[in-house]
Amino acid sequence: KVEGDVILRVTFTATGRVIVQSVVHGLGYGLDEEARREAEKIRFKPATRDGHAVDLTTNITISFQLA
């Protein structure tokens, strides 16, 4: 019965993959690992610079709430 946010440092690659670099802020109780698994499922259009796809590293927040 834990809720809150897990903040991950991730890289969105030019090839369309998400690579989780680290957990910036975790909750424990297995939620950090679940956040990693869900982040790796994210689908996105790669960032571009001068018309070419590039990698982008940023923090994302995965929120867990009790239903």
Coordinates of N, CA, C and O in Angstrom, one line a residue:
K1 N 0.8 -1.2 0.0 CA 0.0 0.0 0.0 C 0.9 1.2 0.0 O 0.8 2.1 0.9
V2 N 1.7 1.3 -1.1 CA 2.6 2.5 -1.2 C 2.2 3.2 -2.5 O 1.9 2.6 -3.5
E3 N 2.2 4.5 -2.4 CA 2.1 5.3 -3.6 C 3.1 6.5 -3.6 O 3.6 6.8 -2.6
G4 N 3.3 7.0 -4.8 CA 4.3 8.1 -4.9 C 4.9 8.0 -6.3 O 4.5 7.4 -7.2
D5 N 6.0 8.8 -6.4 CA 6.7 8.9 -7.7 C 8.1 8.3 -7.7 O 8.8 8.4 -6.7
V6 N 8.4 7.6 -8.8 CA 9.8 7.1 -9.0 C 10.3 8.0 -10.2 O 9.7 8.1 -11.2
I7 N 11.5 8.6 -9.9 CA 12.1 9.4 -11.0 C 13.3 8.7 -11.5 O 14.2 8.2 -10.8
L8 N 13.3 8.5 -12.9 CA 14.3 7.8 -13.6 C 15.1 8.7 -14.5 O 14.5 9.6 -15.1
R9 N 16.4 8.5 -14.6 CA 17.2 9.1 -15.6 C 17.3 8.2 -16.8 O 17.7 7.1 -16.7
V10 N 16.7 8.6 -18.0 CA 16.6 7.8 -19.1 C 17.2 8.5 -20.4 O 17.3 9.7 -20.4
T11 N 17.6 7.6 -21.3 CA 18.0 8.1 -22.6 C 17.1 7.6 -23.7 O 16.9 6.3 -23.7
F12 N 16.5 8.5 -24.4 CA 15.6 8.1 -25.6 C 16.6 8.1 -26.7 O 17.1 9.2 -27.1
T13 N 16.8 7.0 -27.3 CA 17.8 6.8 -28.4 C 17.3 7.2 -29.8 O 16.1 7.2 -30.0
A14 N 18.2 7.5 -30.7 CA 17.8 7.8 -32.0 C 17.2 6.6 -32.7 O 16.5 6.8 -33.7
T15 N 17.5 5.4 -32.2 CA 16.9 4.2 -32.9 C 15.6 3.8 -32.3 O 15.0 2.8 -32.7
G16 N 15.1 4.6 -31.3 CA 13.7 4.3 -30.8 C 13.7 3.5 -29.5 O 12.6 3.0 -29.1
R17 N 14.8 3.3 -28.9 CA 14.8 2.6 -27.6 C 14.9 3.5 -26.4 O 15.3 4.6 -26.5
V18 N 14.4 3.0 -25.3 CA 14.6 3.7 -24.0 C 15.6 3.0 -23.2 O 15.4 1.8 -22.9
I19 N 16.6 3.7 -22.7 CA 17.6 3.0 -21.8 C 17.6 3.7 -20.5 O 17.8 5.0 -20.4
V20 N 17.3 3.0 -19.4 CA 17.2 3.5 -18.1 C 18.6 3.6 -17.6 O 19.3 2.6 -17.4
Q21 N 19.1 4.8 -17.3 CA 20.4 5.0 -16.8 C 20.5 4.8 -15.3 O 21.5 4.2 -14.8
S22 N 19.5 5.3 -14.5 CA 19.6 5.2 -13.1 C 18.2 5.6 -12.5 O 17.4 6.2 -13.1
V23 N 18.1 5.3 -11.2 CA 16.9 5.7 -10.4 C 17.4 6.9 -9.6 O 18.3 6.9 -8.8
V24 N 16.7 8.1 -9.9 CA 17.1 9.3 -9.2 C 16.4 9.4 -7.9 O 17.0 9.8 -6.9
H25 N 15.2 9.0 -7.8 CA 14.4 8.9 -6.6 C 13.5 7.7 -6.6 O 12.7 7.6 -7.5
G26 N 13.7 6.8 -5.7 CA 12.9 5.6 -5.7 C 12.0 5.4 -4.5 O 12.0 6.2 -3.6
L27 N 11.1 4.4 -4.6 CA 10.1 4.2 -3.5 C 10.4 2.8 -2.8 O 9.9 2.6 -1.7
G28 N 11.2 2.0 -3.4 CA 11.4 0.6 -2.9 C 10.2 -0.3 -3.1 O 9.4 0.0 -4.0
Y29 N 10.1 -1.3 -2.3 CA 9.0 -2.3 -2.4 C 8.7 -2.9 -3.8 O 7.6 -3.2 -4.2
G30 N 9.8 -2.9 -4.6 CA 9.7 -3.4 -6.0 C 9.2 -2.4 -7.0 O 9.1 -2.7 -8.2
L31 N 8.8 -1.2 -6.5 CA 8.3 -0.3 -7.5 C 9.3 0.4 -8.4 O 9.0 0.7 -9.5
D32 N 10.5 0.5 -7.9 CA 11.6 1.0 -8.7 C 11.8 0.1 -9.9 O 12.0 0.6 -11.1
E33 N 11.9 -1.2 -9.7 CA 12.0 -2.2 -10.8 C 10.9 -2.1 -11.7 O 11.0 -2.2 -13.0
E34 N 9.7 -2.0 -11.2 CA 8.5 -1.9 -12.0 C 8.5 -0.7 -12.9 O 8.1 -0.7 -14.1
A35 N 8.9 0.4 -12.3 CA 9.1 1.7 -13.1 C 10.1 1.5 -14.2 O 9.8 2.0 -15.4
R36 N 11.2 0.8 -14.0 CA 12.2 0.6 -15.0 C 11.5 -0.2 -16.2 O 11.7 0.1 -17.3
R37 N 10.8 -1.3 -15.8 CA 10.2 -2.1 -16.8 C 9.2 -1.3 -17.7 O 9.1 -1.5 -18.9
E38 N 8.4 -0.5 -17.0 CA 7.4 0.3 -17.8 C 8.0 1.3 -18.6 O 7.6 1.6 -19.7
A39 N 9.1 2.0 -18.1 CA 9.8 3.0 -18.9 C 10.3 2.4 -20.2 O 10.3 3.1 -21.2
E40 N 10.8 1.2 -20.1 CA 11.4 0.6 -21.3 C 10.4 0.2 -22.4 O 10.7 0.0 -23.5
K41 N 9.1 0.3 -22.0 CA 8.0 0.0 -23.0 C 7.5 1.3 -23.7 O 6.7 1.2 -24.6
I42 N 8.0 2.5 -23.3 CA 7.6 3.7 -23.9 C 7.9 3.8 -25.3 O 9.0 3.4 -25.8
R43 N 6.9 4.2 -26.1 CA 7.1 4.4 -27.6 C 7.1 5.9 -27.9 O 6.3 6.6 -27.3
F44 N 8.0 6.3 -28.7 CA 8.2 7.7 -29.0 C 8.8 7.9 -30.4 O 9.3 7.0 -31.0
K45 N 8.7 9.2 -30.8 CA 9.3 9.6 -32.0 C 10.6 10.3 -31.6 O 10.6 11.2 -30.8
P46 N 11.8 9.8 -32.1 CA 13.1 10.3 -31.7 C 13.2 11.8 -31.9 O 12.7 12.4 -32.9
A47 N 13.9 12.5 -31.0 CA 14.3 13.9 -31.2 C 15.1 14.1 -32.4 O 15.8 13.1 -32.8
T48 N 15.1 15.2 -33.0 CA 15.9 15.5 -34.2 C 16.7 16.8 -34.1 O 16.3 17.7 -33.4
R49 N 17.8 16.8 -34.7 CA 18.6 18.0 -34.8 C 19.1 18.1 -36.2 O 19.7 17.1 -36.7
D50 N 18.9 19.2 -36.9 CA 19.3 19.4 -38.3 C 18.7 18.2 -39.1 O 19.4 17.8 -40.1
G51 N 17.5 17.8 -38.8 CA 16.9 16.7 -39.6 C 17.3 15.3 -39.3 O 16.8 14.4 -40.0
H52 N 18.2 15.1 -38.4 CA 18.7 13.7 -38.1 C 18.3 13.4 -36.7 O 18.3 14.2 -35.7
A53 N 17.9 12.1 -36.5 CA 17.5 11.6 -35.2 C 18.7 11.6 -34.2 O 19.8 11.3 -34.6
V54 N 18.5 12.0 -33.0 CA 19.6 12.1 -32.0 C 19.1 11.5 -30.7 O 17.9 11.4 -30.4
D55 N 20.0 11.1 -29.8 CA 19.7 10.7 -28.5 C 19.4 11.8 -27.6 O 19.9 13.0 -27.8
L56 N 18.5 11.6 -26.6 CA 18.1 12.7 -25.7 C 18.1 12.0 -24.3 O 17.4 11.0 -24.1
T57 N 18.8 12.6 -23.3 CA 18.8 12.1 -22.0 C 18.1 13.1 -21.1 O 18.3 14.3 -21.2
T58 N 17.1 12.6 -20.3 CA 16.3 13.4 -19.4 C 15.8 12.6 -18.2 O 16.0 11.4 -18.2
N59 N 15.1 13.3 -17.3 CA 14.5 12.6 -16.2 C 13.0 12.4 -16.5 O 12.4 13.3 -17.1
I60 N 12.4 11.3 -16.2 CA 11.0 11.1 -16.3 C 10.5 10.6 -14.9 O 11.2 10.0 -14.1
T61 N 9.2 10.9 -14.7 CA 8.5 10.5 -13.5 C 7.5 9.4 -13.8 O 6.6 9.6 -14.7
I62 N 7.5 8.3 -13.0 CA 6.5 7.3 -13.1 C 5.8 7.4 -11.8 O 6.4 7.2 -10.7
S63 N 4.4 7.6 -11.8 CA 3.6 7.8 -10.6 C 2.9 6.5 -10.3 O 2.3 5.9 -11.2
F64 N 2.9 6.1 -9.0 CA 2.1 5.0 -8.6 C 1.0 5.5 -7.6 O 1.3 6.2 -6.7
Q65 N -0.2 5.1 -7.9 CA -1.4 5.5 -7.1 C -2.2 4.3 -6.8 O -2.4 3.4 -7.6
L66 N -2.7 4.2 -5.5 CA -3.6 3.2 -5.2 C -5.0 3.4 -5.9 O -5.4 4.5 -6.0
A67 N -5.6 2.3 -6.3 CA -6.9 2.4 -7.0 C -8.0 2.5 -6.0 O -8.0 2.1 -4.9

